[in-house]
Coordinates of N, CA and C in Angstrom, one line a residue:
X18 N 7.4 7.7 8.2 CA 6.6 7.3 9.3 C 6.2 5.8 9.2
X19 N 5.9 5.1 10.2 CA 5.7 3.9 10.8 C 4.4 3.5 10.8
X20 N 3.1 3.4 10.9 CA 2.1 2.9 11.3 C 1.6 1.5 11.7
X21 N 2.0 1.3 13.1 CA 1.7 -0.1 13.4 C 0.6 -0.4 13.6
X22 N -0.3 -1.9 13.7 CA -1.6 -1.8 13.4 C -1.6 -3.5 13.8
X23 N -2.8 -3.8 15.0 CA -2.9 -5.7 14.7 C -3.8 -6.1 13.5
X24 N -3.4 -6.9 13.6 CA -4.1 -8.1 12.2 C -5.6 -7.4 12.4
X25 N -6.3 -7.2 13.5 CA -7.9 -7.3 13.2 C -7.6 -5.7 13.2
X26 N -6.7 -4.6 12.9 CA -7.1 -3.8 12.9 C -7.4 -3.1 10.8
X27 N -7.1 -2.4 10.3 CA -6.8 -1.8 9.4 C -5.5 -0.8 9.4
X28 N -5.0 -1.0 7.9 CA -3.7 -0.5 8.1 C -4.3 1.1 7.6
X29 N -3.8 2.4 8.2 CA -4.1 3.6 8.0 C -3.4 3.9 7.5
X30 N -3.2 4.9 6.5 CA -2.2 6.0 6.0 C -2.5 7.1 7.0
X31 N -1.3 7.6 7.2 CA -0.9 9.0 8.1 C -1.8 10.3 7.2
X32 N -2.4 10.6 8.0 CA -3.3 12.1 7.4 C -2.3 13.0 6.9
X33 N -1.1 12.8 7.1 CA 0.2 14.1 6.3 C 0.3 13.5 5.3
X34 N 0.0 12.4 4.1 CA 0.3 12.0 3.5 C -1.1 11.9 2.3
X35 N -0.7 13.0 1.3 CA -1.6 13.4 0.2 C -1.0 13.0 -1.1
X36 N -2.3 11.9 -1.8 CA -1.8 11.4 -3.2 C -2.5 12.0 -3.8
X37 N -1.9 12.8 -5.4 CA -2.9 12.8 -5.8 C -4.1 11.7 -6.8
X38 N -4.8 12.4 -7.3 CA -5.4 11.0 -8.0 C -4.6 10.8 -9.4
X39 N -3.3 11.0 -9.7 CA -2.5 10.9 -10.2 C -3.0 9.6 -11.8
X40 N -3.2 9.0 -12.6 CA -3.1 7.6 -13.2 C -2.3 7.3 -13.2
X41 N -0.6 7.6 -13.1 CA 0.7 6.9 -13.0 C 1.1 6.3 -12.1
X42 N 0.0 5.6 -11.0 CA 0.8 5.0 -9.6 C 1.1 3.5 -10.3
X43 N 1.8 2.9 -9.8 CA 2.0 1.5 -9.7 C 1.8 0.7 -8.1
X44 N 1.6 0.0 -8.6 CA 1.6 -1.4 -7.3 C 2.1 -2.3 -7.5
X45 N 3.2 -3.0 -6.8 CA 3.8 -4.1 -6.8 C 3.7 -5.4 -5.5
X46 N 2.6 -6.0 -6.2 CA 2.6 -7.4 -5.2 C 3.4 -8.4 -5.0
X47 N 4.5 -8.4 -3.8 CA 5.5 -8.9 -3.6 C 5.4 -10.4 -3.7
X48 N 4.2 -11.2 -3.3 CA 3.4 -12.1 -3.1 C 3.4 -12.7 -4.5
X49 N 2.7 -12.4 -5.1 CA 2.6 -13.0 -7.1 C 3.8 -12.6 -7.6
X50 N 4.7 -11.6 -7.0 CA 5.6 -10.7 -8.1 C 5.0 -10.5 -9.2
X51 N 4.1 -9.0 -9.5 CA 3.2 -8.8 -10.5 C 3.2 -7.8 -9.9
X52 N 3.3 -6.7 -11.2 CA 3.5 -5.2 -11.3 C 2.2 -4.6 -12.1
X53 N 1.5 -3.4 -11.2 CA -0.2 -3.0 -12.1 C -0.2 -1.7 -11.7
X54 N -0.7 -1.2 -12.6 CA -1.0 0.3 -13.0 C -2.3 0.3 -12.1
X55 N -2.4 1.1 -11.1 CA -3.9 1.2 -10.5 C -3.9 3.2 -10.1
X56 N -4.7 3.3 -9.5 CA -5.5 5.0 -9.2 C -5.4 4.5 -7.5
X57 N -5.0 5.5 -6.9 CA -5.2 5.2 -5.9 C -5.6 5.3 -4.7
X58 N -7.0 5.5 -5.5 CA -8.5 4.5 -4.7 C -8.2 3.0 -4.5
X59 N -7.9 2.9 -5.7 CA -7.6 1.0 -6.0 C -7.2 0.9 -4.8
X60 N -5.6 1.4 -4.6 CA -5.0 0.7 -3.8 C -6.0 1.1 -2.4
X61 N -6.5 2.0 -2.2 CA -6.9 2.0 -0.5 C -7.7 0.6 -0.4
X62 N -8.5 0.5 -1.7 CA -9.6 -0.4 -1.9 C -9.2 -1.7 -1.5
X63 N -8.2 -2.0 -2.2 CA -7.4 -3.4 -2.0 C -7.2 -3.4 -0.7
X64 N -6.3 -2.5 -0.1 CA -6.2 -2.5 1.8 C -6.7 -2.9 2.4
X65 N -8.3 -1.8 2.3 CA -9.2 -1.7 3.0 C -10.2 -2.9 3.2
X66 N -9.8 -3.7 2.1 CA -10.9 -5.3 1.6 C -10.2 -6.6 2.5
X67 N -9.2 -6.0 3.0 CA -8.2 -7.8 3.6 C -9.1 -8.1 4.6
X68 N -8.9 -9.6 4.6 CA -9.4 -10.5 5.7 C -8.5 -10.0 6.6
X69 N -8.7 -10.7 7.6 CA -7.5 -10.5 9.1 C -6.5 -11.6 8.8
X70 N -7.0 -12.8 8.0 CA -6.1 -14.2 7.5 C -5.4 -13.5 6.4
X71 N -5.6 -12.5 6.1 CA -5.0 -12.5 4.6 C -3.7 -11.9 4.5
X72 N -2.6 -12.1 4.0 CA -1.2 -11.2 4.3 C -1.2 -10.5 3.0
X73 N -0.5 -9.6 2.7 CA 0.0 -9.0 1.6 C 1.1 -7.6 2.0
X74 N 2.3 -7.9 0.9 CA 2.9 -7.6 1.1 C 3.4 -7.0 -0.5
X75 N 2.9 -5.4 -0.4 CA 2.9 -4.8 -1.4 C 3.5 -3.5 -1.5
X76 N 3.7 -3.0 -2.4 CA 4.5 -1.5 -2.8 C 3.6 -0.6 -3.7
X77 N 3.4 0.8 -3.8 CA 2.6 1.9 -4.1 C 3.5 2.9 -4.4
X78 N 3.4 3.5 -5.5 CA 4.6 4.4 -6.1 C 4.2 4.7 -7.3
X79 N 4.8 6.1 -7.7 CA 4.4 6.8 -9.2 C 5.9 6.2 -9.8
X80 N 5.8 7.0 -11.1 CA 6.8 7.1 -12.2 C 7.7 7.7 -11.7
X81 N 7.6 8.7 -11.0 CA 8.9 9.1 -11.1 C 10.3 8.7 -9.6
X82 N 9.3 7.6 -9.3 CA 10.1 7.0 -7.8 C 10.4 7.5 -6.8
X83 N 10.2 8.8 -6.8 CA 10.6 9.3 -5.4 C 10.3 9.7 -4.1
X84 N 9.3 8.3 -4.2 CA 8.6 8.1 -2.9 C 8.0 6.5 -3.3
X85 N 7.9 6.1 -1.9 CA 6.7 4.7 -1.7 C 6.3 4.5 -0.7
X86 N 5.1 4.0 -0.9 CA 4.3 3.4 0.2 C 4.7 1.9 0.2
X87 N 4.7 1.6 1.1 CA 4.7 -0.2 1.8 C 4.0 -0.8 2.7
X88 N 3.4 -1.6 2.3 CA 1.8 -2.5 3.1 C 2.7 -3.8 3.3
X89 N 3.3 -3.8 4.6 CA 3.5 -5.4 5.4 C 2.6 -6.7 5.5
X90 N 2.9 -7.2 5.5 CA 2.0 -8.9 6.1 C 1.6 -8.5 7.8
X91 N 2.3 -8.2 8.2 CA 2.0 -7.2 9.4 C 1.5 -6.0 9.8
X92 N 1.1 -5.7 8.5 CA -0.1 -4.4 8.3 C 0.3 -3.2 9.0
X93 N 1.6 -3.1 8.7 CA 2.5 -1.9 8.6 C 3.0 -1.2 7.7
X94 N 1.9 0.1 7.9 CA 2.2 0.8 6.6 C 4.0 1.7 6.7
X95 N 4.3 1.8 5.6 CA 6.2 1.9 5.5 C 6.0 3.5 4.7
X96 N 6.2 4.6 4.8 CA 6.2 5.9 3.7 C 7.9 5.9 3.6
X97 N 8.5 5.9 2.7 CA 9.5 6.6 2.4 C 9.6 8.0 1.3
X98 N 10.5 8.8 1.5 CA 10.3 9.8 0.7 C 9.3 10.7 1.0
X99 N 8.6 11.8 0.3 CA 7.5 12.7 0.2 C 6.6 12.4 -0.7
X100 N 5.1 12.0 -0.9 CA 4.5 11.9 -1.8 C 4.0 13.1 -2.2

């Protein structure tokens, strides 16, 4: 699924889409190219904190890869896979 969203809005995750509170997620900030272990609250946290100026363009994913989330500069959230 797709979630499109403008700059002054917030980018949502789809209500079908349950993480658990897992410690193995990663995040990959495409921006620094820098890879971090976070919980993810983190990651909502980080989303949910952007300016409307601020781009980021990042990746959300466990160990075992078979699924990710994707946060656009365009504040388009990306699901592939099943989390």
């Amino acid at each position: 699924p797709k979630v499109s969203k403008s700059k002054q809005e917030l980018a949502v995750l789809p209500k079908s889409i349950h993480i658990s509170a897992s410690p193995s997620l990663f995040f990959f900030n495409e921006r620094l190219d820098k890879l971090y272990s976070v919980k993810y609250a983190e990651f909502l946290k980080i989303i949910h904190s952007l300016k409307p100026w601020e781009e980021l363009d990042a990746y959300l994913f466990d160990e075992s890869m078979q699924w990710i989330i994707a946060h656009t500069h365009d504040r388009d959230i990306l699901v592939i896979g099943k989390p």
